[in-house]
Amino acid sequence: MSATFSVLSEPAFSMRRAVPAKASWMSASAAEKIPAGVASGGQLLHVAPDAELYSDGAESVSFYKVVSGLVRTCKFRSDGRRQIDAFYLPGDAFGFEDGGRHRLSAEAVCEAYVVAYRWRGSEAMSPADAALAPQLLSLALQGMRRAQDHALLLGRRSASQKVAAFLTDMIDRSVNDDVVELAMSRQDIADYLGLTIETVSRTLSQLERDEMIALPSARRVRVQDRLGLRHLSS
Amino acid sequence: MSATFSVLSEPAFSMRRAVPAKASWMSASAAEKIPAGVASGGQLLHVAPDAELYSDGAESVSFYKVVSGLVRTCKFRSDGRRQIDAFYLPGDAFGFEDGGRHRLSAEAVCEAYVVAYRWRGSEAMSPADAALAPQLLSLALQGMRRAQDHALLLGRRSASQKVAAFLTDMIDRSVNDDVVELAMSRQDIADYLGLTIETVSRTLSQLERDEMIALPSARRVRVQDRLGLRHLSS
DNA sequence: CGCTAAATTGATCCTCGTCAACACCCGTGG
DNA sequence: CCACGGGTGTTGACGAGGATCAATTTAGCG
């Protein structure tokens, strides 16, 4: 895994891994893609595919917002297995946690740009930061909602229900209506749903046979029976 | 299910269910058990066993803090199955969500006292409320952490790992060191872990045979090999 | 055009869900 | 005091769904 990410504004950023930071400066057009943020003073970062933005246990100095690409947060178990906590699409914020340390790793699924906002947790908030608290609160509540939905998704559901719910969620979150371009691999999906790659693959094939979806290519899903899919995930 | 809960301070509280509010006034000693809260103006409520504090979809007018007893938040699926999102012990806060509506039901597992704090979400915060934002933020981050841990617990783990993790969590959260008094039924545990009551029961029996725990009674667990248990839940 | 990683498909095993019977705990009432 | 009854928990037998191991196909990329 060639883990690299580069700071595109200020260079003073704590890197956990000794990795050569590739100098790749953003274009003006990329800068314009930054969504109207919580704070104005964000720092734009480029993260290479599979590169680690921060790791489990690392000191938490910022939270982040995705500008482009896809980010996953995950946990690595002692048995070597990986569990993915969430996928973050452009516009989504992640990485704000209390306690001074991250409790998950964050990695780019594919090449991504993220904005980092300096923030060290609700305990260490300056009076100036306090003004942002309501907006951070909104983000935290959103994050809690997402985590709760994920827990509900994982609790006692069949493989087909899980995959259908995953696809439904991806459709809802993507701009396009009926075709989803999955940036993540089958392994990523499996680790997110608590399944194996084989089961994910089999389930997708079955959904295709049932004519609920079409798979023009492995990572491209065309939804043909949106209602049926939504009903399956119940 | 005889769903009843009664407001012990002000009577103006929105009840979703047409239920006879039993007049049961708190004792002075119960009042003293209220933990130092986020806000001072909380309203003490009594909730009878299995009574619903609020239901999925209900308008969200308050968040809550457990004074005594045990509260569960849960979701009911269309197939009739129930999933428990979380258990809340004395001192834990719950029920703060954005969007104006609750997305889970809250019920008392056993007789409980909770304090309700008027709050309608981060969108509808008065300047006075804004002062509380940092503390609410801390609570929300705690809630997010809890939900994430729950999702990680449910993702691809064996029944014994799940049960061990559940017991470990209950030990960590209870005051007593090695004996846990479980207020919840096997069904509650099963719905929390995404298992069946039979599997929960079998797993507990197995843990007892392995001498990691002892079960002096069905709801009382004595932990004999705390390290082994913790290692199992990994 | 090959090389490699990713994805699919197949065969088999095992965990856990399901159905069923039974034990236990308590409160009620004879 | 014990019989009865219902709720809760335990245990057993069996089967289905998904994990595992293995082989093959497809896609991506030099």
XYZ file of C-alpha atoms (C1' of nucleotides) in Angstrom:
528
model
C 0.000 0.000 0.000
C 1.603 3.253 -1.085
C 0.196 5.583 1.544
C 0.695 9.170 0.574
C -1.129 12.373 1.135
C 0.029 15.898 0.687
C -0.852 19.159 2.318
C -1.787 21.661 -0.288
C -1.865 24.774 1.801
C 0.189 24.916 5.003
C 2.880 22.291 5.349
C 2.673 21.941 9.134
C 0.543 18.849 9.415
C 1.138 15.853 11.627
C 1.748 12.750 9.600
C 1.627 9.396 11.332
C 3.372 7.462 8.618
C 6.784 8.115 7.274
C 5.658 8.547 3.752
C 7.039 10.672 0.978
C 4.525 13.445 0.524
C 4.031 13.763 -3.171
C 4.005 17.378 -4.243
C 0.826 17.725 -6.205
C -0.642 21.170 -6.131
C -4.275 21.675 -6.655
C -5.664 23.473 -9.619
C -7.802 26.566 -9.243
C -10.830 24.621 -10.393
C -10.315 22.089 -7.638
C -10.191 24.876 -5.093
C -13.538 26.115 -6.255
C -15.024 22.725 -5.555
C -14.693 23.249 -1.801
C -18.209 23.370 -0.412
C -19.235 26.215 1.821
C -17.701 24.979 5.018
C -18.254 25.200 8.714
C -15.142 27.248 9.169
C -13.424 29.279 6.560
C -9.846 28.483 7.468
C -9.687 24.958 6.119
C -6.577 23.387 4.715
C -6.867 21.446 1.519
C -5.258 18.009 1.388
C -4.711 15.567 -1.401
C -4.959 11.897 -0.453
C -3.735 9.174 -2.772
C -5.748 5.965 -3.268
C -5.531 3.706 -0.194
C -3.446 6.306 1.630
C -4.104 6.797 5.307
C -5.285 10.233 6.394
C -5.010 9.350 10.062
C -4.786 6.100 11.950
C -6.581 4.533 14.872
C -5.082 5.929 18.049
C -3.495 8.944 16.403
C -3.758 12.324 18.043
C -6.822 14.153 16.834
C -5.936 17.628 15.648
C -8.543 18.244 12.963
C -11.771 17.131 11.508
C -12.296 16.827 7.798
C -14.688 17.419 4.970
C -14.601 15.575 1.677
C -14.254 17.763 -1.395
C -13.948 15.033 -3.994
C -13.329 11.316 -4.028
C -14.306 8.814 -1.359
C -13.030 8.230 2.159
C -13.591 5.258 4.456
C -13.146 5.054 8.213
C -12.289 1.653 9.585
C -10.993 -0.452 12.397
C -8.489 -3.278 12.187
C -9.079 -6.208 14.523
C -6.453 -8.308 16.167
C -7.388 -11.247 13.919
C -6.440 -9.168 10.905
C -9.975 -8.486 9.827
C -11.072 -5.033 8.898
C -14.400 -3.434 9.599
C -15.492 -0.330 7.761
C -17.450 2.114 9.870
C -18.544 4.502 7.142
C -18.025 5.810 3.628
C -17.791 9.573 3.172
C -18.836 11.245 -0.065
C -18.134 14.809 -1.172
C -19.749 17.171 1.315
C -19.614 14.702 4.211
C -17.670 15.573 7.348
C -15.801 13.062 9.494
C -13.074 12.650 12.061
C -14.462 14.753 14.909
C -14.114 12.790 18.106
C -13.644 13.538 21.758
C -10.813 12.302 23.885
C -7.941 13.734 21.876
C -7.354 10.585 19.839
C -9.004 9.064 16.812
C -10.608 5.706 17.428
C -10.796 4.757 13.757
C -8.480 4.998 10.784
C -9.390 7.122 7.797
C -8.261 6.140 4.327
C -8.955 7.288 0.815
C -10.824 4.689 -1.215
C -9.832 6.452 -4.388
C -7.931 9.653 -4.996
C -9.542 12.277 -2.801
C -9.343 15.906 -1.782
C -10.358 16.794 1.752
C -10.344 19.995 3.770
C -8.937 19.788 7.276
C -10.282 22.074 9.978
C -8.155 22.442 13.048
C -10.123 21.242 16.044
C -9.093 19.254 19.089
C -12.369 18.107 20.571
C -15.156 19.613 22.601
C -12.986 19.715 25.741
C -10.391 21.948 24.190
C -12.548 24.569 22.560
C -11.504 28.178 22.570
C -14.172 30.878 22.972
C -13.759 31.551 19.272
C -14.440 27.901 18.520
C -17.479 28.014 20.785
C -19.247 30.028 18.133
C -18.961 27.019 15.858
C -20.367 24.647 18.444
C -23.925 24.669 17.108
C -22.713 23.766 13.641
C -20.386 21.097 14.980
C -23.278 19.804 17.023
C -25.309 19.440 13.874
C -22.481 17.479 12.266
C -22.101 15.266 15.317
C -25.813 14.506 15.352
C -25.584 13.631 11.678
C -22.688 11.326 12.456
C -24.610 9.687 15.267
C -27.559 9.150 12.964
C -25.320 7.545 10.373
C -23.717 5.244 12.928
C -27.114 4.243 14.303
C -28.414 3.462 10.847
C -25.327 1.376 10.217
C -25.860 -0.567 13.433
C -29.478 -1.197 12.490
C -28.296 -2.354 9.071
C -25.906 -4.885 10.590
C -28.260 -6.322 13.162
C -29.899 -9.533 12.079
C -30.535 -9.048 8.407
C -29.944 -11.374 5.505
C -27.176 -10.801 3.009
C -29.623 -9.669 0.336
C -31.228 -7.179 2.722
C -27.826 -5.764 3.605
C -26.701 -5.417 0.007
C -30.042 -3.926 -1.041
C -29.870 -1.422 1.811
C -26.319 -0.528 0.857
C -27.270 0.097 -2.760
C -30.341 2.087 -1.732
C -28.193 4.256 0.501
C -25.635 4.834 -2.218
C -28.367 5.823 -4.670
C -29.873 8.252 -2.190
C -26.512 9.857 -1.545
C -25.322 10.074 -5.133
C -26.440 12.725 -7.570
C -27.336 10.341 -10.364
C -30.683 8.721 -10.056
C -30.389 5.189 -11.288
C -26.756 4.442 -12.077
C -24.253 4.221 -9.246
C -20.539 4.209 -9.827
C -19.052 2.304 -6.910
C -15.600 3.610 -6.094
C -15.123 0.898 -3.476
C -14.108 -2.711 -4.056
C -16.144 -5.786 -3.148
C -13.853 -6.186 -0.153
C -14.777 -2.689 1.022
C -18.469 -3.435 0.665
C -18.064 -6.754 2.467
C -16.178 -5.147 5.347
C -18.886 -2.493 5.608
C -21.758 -4.997 5.623
C -20.162 -7.677 7.762
C -20.115 -10.190 4.910
C -17.478 -11.847 2.738
C -16.579 -10.756 -0.778
C -17.990 -14.013 -2.095
C -21.365 -13.408 -0.486
C -21.472 -9.825 -1.739
C -20.635 -10.961 -5.240
C -23.172 -13.787 -5.175
C -25.858 -11.478 -3.821
C -25.255 -8.882 -6.517
C -25.423 -11.614 -9.154
C -28.687 -12.827 -7.676
C -30.139 -9.306 -7.680
C -29.179 -9.073 -11.332
C -30.834 -12.411 -12.099
C -33.941 -11.102 -10.314
C -33.749 -8.068 -12.611
C -33.628 -5.611 -9.749
C -30.290 -4.276 -10.936
C -27.977 -4.531 -13.935
C -24.198 -4.773 -13.749
C -22.752 -3.330 -16.982
C -19.384 -3.556 -15.262
C -18.311 -4.774 -11.832
C -18.295 -1.336 -10.269
C -21.241 0.143 -12.122
C -24.738 -0.626 -10.929
C -27.863 0.323 -12.795
C -30.934 0.171 -10.627
C -33.901 -1.199 -12.501
C -36.385 -1.870 -9.735
C -35.813 0.851 -7.207
C -39.004 0.133 -5.317
C -38.301 -3.570 -5.122
C -34.801 -2.845 -3.876
C -36.073 -0.428 -1.265
C -38.696 -2.913 -0.194
C -36.095 -5.644 0.139
C -34.002 -3.544 2.487
C -37.210 -2.754 4.426
C -48.116 -3.662 27.623
C -49.278 -1.138 30.221
C -47.454 1.942 29.043
C -47.443 4.608 31.671
C -45.171 7.377 32.691
C -45.834 10.342 34.836
C -44.456 13.830 34.981
C -43.266 14.592 38.442
C -42.609 18.302 38.165
C -44.527 20.351 35.596
C -47.574 18.675 34.122
C -47.282 20.192 30.648
C -45.644 17.363 28.802
C -46.636 15.927 25.448
C -47.689 12.328 25.762
C -47.982 10.255 22.646
C -50.098 7.547 24.141
C -53.440 7.995 25.785
C -52.372 6.473 29.011
C -53.521 7.123 32.554
C -50.669 8.978 34.183
C -50.258 7.376 37.527
C -49.749 9.962 40.237
C -46.602 8.852 41.924
C -44.637 11.662 43.420
C -40.969 11.323 43.888
C -39.404 11.283 47.306
C -36.845 13.850 48.337
C -34.163 11.214 48.269
C -34.967 10.420 44.649
C -34.637 14.096 43.791
C -31.168 14.163 45.227
C -30.136 11.354 42.918
C -30.313 13.674 39.903
C -26.798 13.982 38.568
C -25.333 17.392 37.927
C -26.962 18.063 34.596
C -26.321 19.921 31.417
C -29.103 22.335 32.129
C -30.605 23.066 35.484
C -34.257 23.227 34.481
C -34.858 19.540 33.974
C -38.202 17.897 34.565
C -38.250 14.621 36.426
C -40.302 11.793 34.955
C -41.240 8.404 36.241
C -41.449 5.639 33.643
C -43.076 2.314 34.433
C -41.500 -0.960 33.262
C -41.915 -1.435 29.485
C -43.604 1.964 29.204
C -42.779 4.066 26.192
C -41.143 7.424 26.836
C -41.417 8.459 23.204
C -42.011 6.550 20.011
C -40.349 6.345 16.632
C -41.534 9.299 14.562
C -42.774 11.322 17.519
C -42.027 15.013 17.666
C -38.785 15.631 19.494
C -39.236 18.208 22.236
C -36.670 17.120 24.776
C -33.642 15.046 25.402
C -33.293 12.940 28.507
C -30.929 11.806 31.182
C -31.347 8.639 33.182
C -31.503 9.111 36.946
C -32.228 5.541 37.923
C -33.321 2.374 36.207
C -32.594 1.341 32.636
C -33.837 2.689 29.302
C -33.598 1.123 25.860
C -33.943 2.804 22.471
C -35.192 0.598 19.690
C -36.648 0.276 16.243
C -39.473 -1.992 15.143
C -39.166 -3.484 11.680
C -41.968 -4.198 9.297
C -41.461 -7.948 9.830
C -42.239 -7.448 13.498
C -38.693 -7.825 14.670
C -37.220 -5.384 17.122
C -33.698 -4.068 17.162
C -32.306 -2.379 20.221
C -30.009 0.504 19.467
C -28.695 1.149 22.958
C -29.155 0.671 26.683
C -28.903 3.756 28.889
C -27.760 3.521 32.488
C -28.031 6.187 35.197
C -26.067 9.226 34.095
C -26.417 8.475 30.369
C -28.136 10.974 28.096
C -30.245 10.036 25.095
C -32.909 11.267 22.736
C -31.193 14.270 21.198
C -31.689 14.140 17.458
C -31.966 16.605 14.636
C -34.874 16.891 12.288
C -37.590 17.538 14.818
C -38.634 13.899 15.124
C -37.283 10.920 16.983
C -36.111 8.080 14.808
C -36.167 5.479 17.564
C -38.520 4.563 20.353
C -37.423 4.876 23.976
C -38.776 2.499 26.587
C -38.038 1.725 30.199
C -36.563 -1.735 30.654
C -37.425 -1.614 34.340
C -38.921 1.134 36.460
C -36.915 4.271 35.735
C -36.614 7.921 36.574
C -35.394 10.262 33.862
C -34.934 14.004 33.622
C -36.255 15.692 30.504
C -34.528 18.794 29.167
C -36.492 20.866 26.731
C -34.601 21.001 23.461
C -35.794 20.870 19.863
C -32.654 20.155 17.903
C -29.642 22.094 16.753
C -31.668 23.958 14.121
C -34.005 25.509 16.673
C -31.560 26.723 19.254
C -32.100 30.015 21.008
C -29.096 32.199 21.821
C -29.523 31.085 25.420
C -29.338 27.471 24.323
C -26.248 28.248 22.310
C -24.309 28.527 25.532
C -25.062 24.863 26.105
C -23.903 23.853 22.655
C -20.418 22.750 23.709
C -21.859 20.468 26.360
C -24.481 19.112 23.992
C -21.719 18.586 21.477
C -19.873 16.485 24.004
C -22.991 14.389 24.565
C -23.549 13.986 20.837
C -19.969 12.859 20.314
C -20.417 10.358 23.119
C -23.575 9.111 21.419
C -21.777 8.805 18.104
C -18.991 6.852 19.757
C -21.518 4.509 21.332
C -23.317 3.942 18.049
C -20.035 3.310 16.229
C -18.951 0.792 18.850
C -22.303 -0.932 18.498
C -21.930 -1.137 14.733
C -18.454 -2.583 15.126
C -19.852 -5.077 17.606
C -22.497 -6.254 15.166
C -20.261 -6.531 12.132
C -19.039 -10.018 11.533
C -18.466 -11.453 14.942
C -19.384 -14.808 16.383
C -22.139 -15.158 18.960
C -19.623 -15.726 21.754
C -17.670 -12.626 20.782
C -20.847 -10.571 20.806
C -22.017 -11.835 24.179
C -18.553 -11.438 25.682
C -18.360 -7.880 24.375
C -21.789 -7.138 25.780
C -20.860 -8.437 29.221
C -17.548 -6.585 29.151
C -19.345 -3.375 28.306
C -21.881 -3.863 31.081
C -19.122 -4.509 33.603
C -17.248 -1.385 32.515
C -20.375 0.704 32.853
C -21.623 -0.676 36.151
C -20.254 0.325 39.516
C -19.727 -3.177 40.799
C -16.591 -4.851 39.620
C -17.362 -8.467 39.014
C -21.076 -9.068 39.493
C -23.510 -7.603 37.001
C -27.216 -7.455 37.643
C -28.857 -7.537 34.237
C -32.101 -5.588 34.252
C -32.860 -6.638 30.688
C -34.308 -9.936 29.491
C -32.630 -12.422 27.178
C -34.875 -11.062 24.428
C -33.499 -7.565 25.027
C -29.928 -8.839 24.864
C -30.690 -10.821 21.715
C -32.279 -7.816 20.011
C -29.281 -5.719 20.954
C -26.724 -8.211 19.634
C -28.574 -9.335 16.530
C -29.001 -12.874 17.844
C -31.873 -15.054 19.057
C -32.711 -15.663 22.701
C -31.745 -19.301 22.264
C -28.288 -18.420 21.014
C -27.785 -15.888 23.816
C -28.838 -18.475 26.377
C -26.653 -21.188 24.884
C -23.681 -18.856 24.683
C -24.030 -17.799 28.320
C -24.248 -21.456 29.319
C -21.129 -22.184 27.311
C -19.265 -19.306 28.938
C -20.266 -20.744 32.303
C -19.031 -24.207 31.304
C -15.766 -22.583 30.248
C -15.651 -21.014 33.717
C -15.413 -17.485 32.390
C -18.600 -16.513 34.197
C -20.984 -17.901 36.791
C -24.754 -17.584 36.660
C -26.103 -17.703 40.239
C -29.433 -16.685 38.758
C -30.605 -15.970 35.227
C -30.140 -12.224 35.495
C -27.075 -12.181 37.707
C -23.669 -12.685 36.142
C -20.477 -13.123 38.114
C -17.403 -12.562 36.017
C -14.664 -15.011 36.892
C -12.209 -14.544 34.058
C -12.399 -10.912 33.163
C -9.260 -10.983 31.040
C -10.398 -14.028 29.130
C -13.752 -12.416 28.527
C -12.156 -9.208 27.342
C -9.822 -11.140 25.110
C -12.712 -13.067 23.606
C -14.487 -9.865 22.642
C -11.159 -8.602 21.220
C -0.479 -9.163 -25.639
C 0.557 -11.066 -21.347
C 0.602 -10.139 -16.325
C -1.699 -9.263 -12.129
C -5.435 -8.080 -9.160
C -10.333 -8.157 -8.791
C -14.445 -10.485 -9.271
C -17.264 -14.499 -10.058
C -18.709 -19.181 -9.472
C -18.681 -23.812 -7.379
C -18.399 -27.308 -3.493
C -18.357 -28.155 1.212
C -18.570 -27.112 6.156
C -20.173 -24.906 10.201
C -22.487 -21.553 12.883
C -26.637 -19.964 14.219
C -31.811 -19.693 13.363
C -35.927 -22.323 13.834
C -39.114 -25.380 15.962
C -40.075 -27.983 19.923
C -39.993 -29.703 24.552
C -38.942 -28.895 29.085
C -37.349 -26.605 33.523
C -37.628 -22.761 36.585
C -39.393 -18.910 39.089
C -43.353 -16.550 41.348
C -47.721 -15.048 42.272
C -52.482 -16.500 42.841
C -56.019 -19.039 44.773
C -57.954 -23.195 46.509
C -49.609 -25.898 52.332
C -49.565 -27.304 47.625
C -51.745 -27.134 42.840
C -52.115 -24.441 39.013
C -50.712 -21.263 35.434
C -48.034 -18.040 32.794
C -43.915 -15.850 31.802
C -39.016 -16.500 31.296
C -35.097 -19.163 30.480
C -32.705 -23.513 29.051
C -31.718 -27.391 26.171
C -32.153 -30.517 22.083
C -32.688 -31.724 17.052
C -32.523 -30.191 12.644
C -31.911 -27.284 8.585
C -30.691 -23.054 6.045
C -27.689 -19.324 5.117
C -23.404 -17.709 4.799
C -18.184 -18.665 5.568
C -14.428 -21.060 3.792
C -11.543 -23.164 0.437
C -10.642 -23.636 -4.324
C -10.918 -22.906 -9.291
C -11.985 -19.971 -13.061
C -13.160 -15.750 -15.477
C -12.842 -10.941 -16.166
C -10.903 -6.471 -15.997
C -7.179 -3.232 -15.701
C -2.662 -1.817 -17.141
C 2.023 -1.983 -18.553
